[in-house]
JSON list of C-alpha atoms in Angstrom, two decimals:
[
{"chain": "A", "resi": 968, "resn": "MET", "atom": "CA", "xyz": [-38.21, 48.78, 4.53]},
{"chain": "A", "resi": 969, "resn": "THR", "atom": "CA", "xyz": [-34.87, 47.01, 5.53]},
{"chain": "A", "resi": 970, "resn": "ARG", "atom": "CA", "xyz": [-32.76, 50.20, 5.78]},
{"chain": "A", "resi": 971, "resn": "LEU", "atom": "CA", "xyz": [-35.41, 51.18, 8.40]},
{"chain": "A", "resi": 972, "resn": "LEU", "atom": "CA", "xyz": [-35.40, 48.07, 9.97]},
{"chain": "A", "resi": 973, "resn": "LYS", "atom": "CA", "xyz": [-31.45, 48.41, 10.64]},
{"chain": "A", "resi": 974, "resn": "THR", "atom": "CA", "xyz": [-31.94, 51.89, 11.78]},
{"chain": "A", "resi": 975, "resn": "ILE", "atom": "CA", "xyz": [-34.70, 51.87, 14.28]},
{"chain": "A", "resi": 976, "resn": "LEU", "atom": "CA", "xyz": [-34.03, 48.24, 15.31]},
{"chain": "A", "resi": 977, "resn": "PRO", "atom": "CA", "xyz": [-30.73, 48.98, 17.29]},
{"chain": "A", "resi": 978, "resn": "ILE", "atom": "CA", "xyz": [-32.78, 52.07, 19.47]},
{"chain": "A", "resi": 979, "resn": "ILE", "atom": "CA", "xyz": [-35.58, 49.54, 20.30]},
{"chain": "A", "resi": 980, "resn": "LEU", "atom": "CA", "xyz": [-33.38, 47.17, 21.76]},
{"chain": "A", "resi": 981, "resn": "CYS", "atom": "CA", "xyz": [-31.24, 49.66, 23.72]},
{"chain": "A", "resi": 982, "resn": "ALA", "atom": "CA", "xyz": [-34.54, 51.22, 25.07]},
{"chain": "A", "resi": 983, "resn": "LEU", "atom": "CA", "xyz": [-35.69, 47.94, 26.08]},
{"chain": "A", "resi": 984, "resn": "PHE", "atom": "CA", "xyz": [-32.55, 47.15, 27.82]},
{"chain": "A", "resi": 985, "resn": "GLY", "atom": "CA", "xyz": [-32.53, 50.45, 29.61]},
{"chain": "A", "resi": 986, "resn": "LEU", "atom": "CA", "xyz": [-36.18, 49.75, 30.52]},
{"chain": "A", "resi": 987, "resn": "SER", "atom": "CA", "xyz": [-35.17, 46.23, 31.85]},
{"chain": "A", "resi": 988, "resn": "PHE", "atom": "CA", "xyz": [-32.69, 47.68, 34.66]},
{"chain": "A", "resi": 989, "resn": "ALA", "atom": "CA", "xyz": [-35.84, 49.68, 36.17]},
{"chain": "A", "resi": 990, "resn": "SER", "atom": "CA", "xyz": [-38.15, 47.06, 37.53]},
{"chain": "A", "resi": 991, "resn": "PRO", "atom": "CA", "xyz": [-36.07, 44.97, 39.29]},
{"chain": "A", "resi": 992, "resn": "THR", "atom": "CA", "xyz": [-35.15, 48.26, 41.74]},
{"chain": "A", "resi": 993, "resn": "GLN", "atom": "CA", "xyz": [-39.02, 49.06, 41.94]},
{"chain": "A", "resi": 994, "resn": "ALA", "atom": "CA", "xyz": [-39.38, 44.90, 43.23]},
{"chain": "A", "resi": 995, "resn": "VAL", "atom": "CA", "xyz": [-36.60, 45.15, 45.67]},
{"chain": "A", "resi": 996, "resn": "ALA", "atom": "CA", "xyz": [-38.02, 48.34, 47.47]},
{"chain": "A", "resi": 997, "resn": "SER", "atom": "CA", "xyz": [-41.36, 46.70, 48.22]},
{"chain": "A", "resi": 998, "resn": "LEU", "atom": "CA", "xyz": [-39.87, 43.91, 49.76]},
{"chain": "A", "resi": 999, "resn": "PRO", "atom": "CA", "xyz": [-40.39, 43.60, 53.44]},
{"chain": "A", "resi": 1000, "resn": "ILE", "atom": "CA", "xyz": [-37.52, 43.82, 55.70]},
{"chain": "A", "resi": 1001, "resn": "VAL", "atom": "CA", "xyz": [-36.03, 40.78, 57.32]},
{"chain": "A", "resi": 1002, "resn": "LEU", "atom": "CA", "xyz": [-34.34, 40.70, 60.87]},
{"chain": "A", "resi": 1003, "resn": "PRO", "atom": "CA", "xyz": [-31.06, 38.86, 61.40]},
{"chain": "A", "resi": 1004, "resn": "ALA", "atom": "CA", "xyz": [-32.04, 35.78, 63.00]},
{"chain": "A", "resi": 1005, "resn": "LEU", "atom": "CA", "xyz": [-29.36, 35.95, 65.66]},
{"chain": "A", "resi": 1006, "resn": "THR", "atom": "CA", "xyz": [-27.59, 38.39, 67.27]},
{"chain": "A", "resi": 1007, "resn": "CYS", "atom": "CA", "xyz": [-23.93, 39.33, 66.74]},
{"chain": "A", "resi": 1008, "resn": "ASP", "atom": "CA", "xyz": [-23.43, 38.09, 70.41]},
{"chain": "A", "resi": 1009, "resn": "ALA", "atom": "CA", "xyz": [-24.96, 34.72, 69.37]},
{"chain": "A", "resi": 1010, "resn": "LEU", "atom": "CA", "xyz": [-23.01, 34.39, 66.27]},
{"chain": "A", "resi": 1011, "resn": "SER", "atom": "CA", "xyz": [-19.77, 33.75, 68.19]},
{"chain": "A", "resi": 1012, "resn": "THR", "atom": "CA", "xyz": [-21.10, 30.78, 69.99]},
{"chain": "A", "resi": 1013, "resn": "THR", "atom": "CA", "xyz": [-22.61, 29.24, 66.71]},
{"chain": "A", "resi": 1014, "resn": "ASP", "atom": "CA", "xyz": [-20.89, 26.21, 64.60]},
{"chain": "A", "resi": 1015, "resn": "PHE", "atom": "CA", "xyz": [-21.14, 26.70, 61.04]},
{"chain": "A", "resi": 1016, "resn": "SER", "atom": "CA", "xyz": [-19.05, 23.62, 60.47]},
{"chain": "A", "resi": 1017, "resn": "ALA", "atom": "CA", "xyz": [-21.55, 21.45, 58.61]},
{"chain": "A", "resi": 1018, "resn": "ALA", "atom": "CA", "xyz": [-22.92, 24.12, 56.78]},
{"chain": "A", "resi": 1019, "resn": "VAL", "atom": "CA", "xyz": [-19.43, 24.92, 55.25]},
{"chain": "A", "resi": 1020, "resn": "GLY", "atom": "CA", "xyz": [-18.01, 21.53, 55.02]},
{"chain": "A", "resi": 1021, "resn": "ALA", "atom": "CA", "xyz": [-15.20, 22.39, 57.24]},
{"chain": "A", "resi": 1022, "resn": "LYS", "atom": "CA", "xyz": [-14.56, 23.62, 60.53]},
{"chain": "A", "resi": 1023, "resn": "VAL", "atom": "CA", "xyz": [-15.15, 27.02, 61.16]},
{"chain": "A", "resi": 1024, "resn": "THR", "atom": "CA", "xyz": [-13.89, 28.89, 64.52]},
{"chain": "A", "resi": 1025, "resn": "ILE", "atom": "CA", "xyz": [-15.53, 32.70, 64.91]},
{"chain": "A", "resi": 1026, "resn": "ASN", "atom": "CA", "xyz": [-12.34, 34.63, 66.11]},
{"chain": "A", "resi": 1027, "resn": "HIS", "atom": "CA", "xyz": [-14.33, 37.87, 66.94]},
{"chain": "A", "resi": 1028, "resn": "THR", "atom": "CA", "xyz": [-17.79, 39.34, 66.43]},
{"chain": "A", "resi": 1029, "resn": "GLU", "atom": "CA", "xyz": [-18.37, 42.98, 66.87]},
{"chain": "A", "resi": 1030, "resn": "MET", "atom": "CA", "xyz": [-21.39, 45.43, 66.51]},
{"chain": "A", "resi": 1031, "resn": "GLN", "atom": "CA", "xyz": [-20.67, 48.66, 64.57]},
{"chain": "A", "resi": 1032, "resn": "THR", "atom": "CA", "xyz": [-22.63, 51.53, 63.39]},
{"chain": "A", "resi": 1033, "resn": "SER", "atom": "CA", "xyz": [-22.33, 54.43, 60.87]},
{"chain": "A", "resi": 1034, "resn": "ALA", "atom": "CA", "xyz": [-24.27, 56.51, 58.86]},
{"chain": "A", "resi": 1035, "resn": "GLN", "atom": "CA", "xyz": [-25.42, 53.91, 56.55]},
{"chain": "A", "resi": 1036, "resn": "GLY", "atom": "CA", "xyz": [-26.63, 51.34, 59.38]},
{"chain": "A", "resi": 1037, "resn": "SER", "atom": "CA", "xyz": [-25.48, 49.12, 61.57]},
{"chain": "A", "resi": 1038, "resn": "TRP", "atom": "CA", "xyz": [-23.59, 45.65, 61.17]},
{"chain": "A", "resi": 1039, "resn": "CYS", "atom": "CA", "xyz": [-22.17, 42.92, 62.95]},
{"chain": "A", "resi": 1040, "resn": "LYS", "atom": "CA", "xyz": [-18.33, 42.35, 61.76]},
{"chain": "A", "resi": 1041, "resn": "VAL", "atom": "CA", "xyz": [-17.62, 38.97, 61.88]},
{"chain": "A", "resi": 1042, "resn": "SER", "atom": "CA", "xyz": [-13.75, 37.21, 61.89]},
{"chain": "A", "resi": 1043, "resn": "ALA", "atom": "CA", "xyz": [-13.30, 33.88, 61.22]},
{"chain": "A", "resi": 1044, "resn": "THR", "atom": "CA", "xyz": [-11.37, 31.08, 60.41]},
{"chain": "A", "resi": 1045, "resn": "ILE", "atom": "CA", "xyz": [-12.16, 28.18, 57.80]},
{"chain": "A", "resi": 1046, "resn": "ALA", "atom": "CA", "xyz": [-10.11, 25.50, 57.94]},
{"chain": "A", "resi": 1047, "resn": "PRO", "atom": "CA", "xyz": [-7.29, 24.73, 57.17]},
{"chain": "A", "resi": 1048, "resn": "GLU", "atom": "CA", "xyz": [-6.40, 28.73, 57.29]},
{"chain": "A", "resi": 1049, "resn": "ILE", "atom": "CA", "xyz": [-8.36, 30.44, 55.25]},
{"chain": "A", "resi": 1050, "resn": "GLY", "atom": "CA", "xyz": [-8.85, 33.88, 57.22]},
{"chain": "A", "resi": 1051, "resn": "VAL", "atom": "CA", "xyz": [-12.65, 35.36, 56.42]},
{"chain": "A", "resi": 1052, "resn": "GLN", "atom": "CA", "xyz": [-14.10, 38.79, 57.70]},
{"chain": "A", "resi": 1053, "resn": "ILE", "atom": "CA", "xyz": [-17.86, 39.43, 57.14]},
{"chain": "A", "resi": 1054, "resn": "ALA", "atom": "CA", "xyz": [-19.96, 42.53, 57.43]},
{"chain": "A", "resi": 1055, "resn": "LEU", "atom": "CA", "xyz": [-23.66, 41.23, 58.22]},
{"chain": "A", "resi": 1056, "resn": "PRO", "atom": "CA", "xyz": [-26.37, 44.03, 58.15]},
{"chain": "A", "resi": 1057, "resn": "THR", "atom": "CA", "xyz": [-28.60, 44.02, 61.57]},
{"chain": "A", "resi": 1058, "resn": "GLN", "atom": "CA", "xyz": [-31.36, 45.99, 59.21]},
{"chain": "A", "resi": 1059, "resn": "ARG", "atom": "CA", "xyz": [-32.35, 46.45, 55.52]},
{"chain": "A", "resi": 1060, "resn": "TRP", "atom": "CA", "xyz": [-31.62, 42.73, 54.43]},
{"chain": "A", "resi": 1061, "resn": "SER", "atom": "CA", "xyz": [-33.79, 42.10, 51.53]}
]
């Protein structure tokens, strides 16, 4: 019995581990699409300093599009001199 358990237990654990990845993918697919709260242009005039806890300067925002979708590319500086670039999707937020 012990030898059988030592043989079957790893197989069962591997199967359960593999199945654990199937469920979240299905859950994400069923989430509603969330639209952005601000337009790309509006991001350039928004002050994010209080949320970040340091002075944030938005240097540039630009809409970009490809076959994978569209996004707002944001270039910013967080005090003292931390450069940041973020690509925020305009569709398919989840």
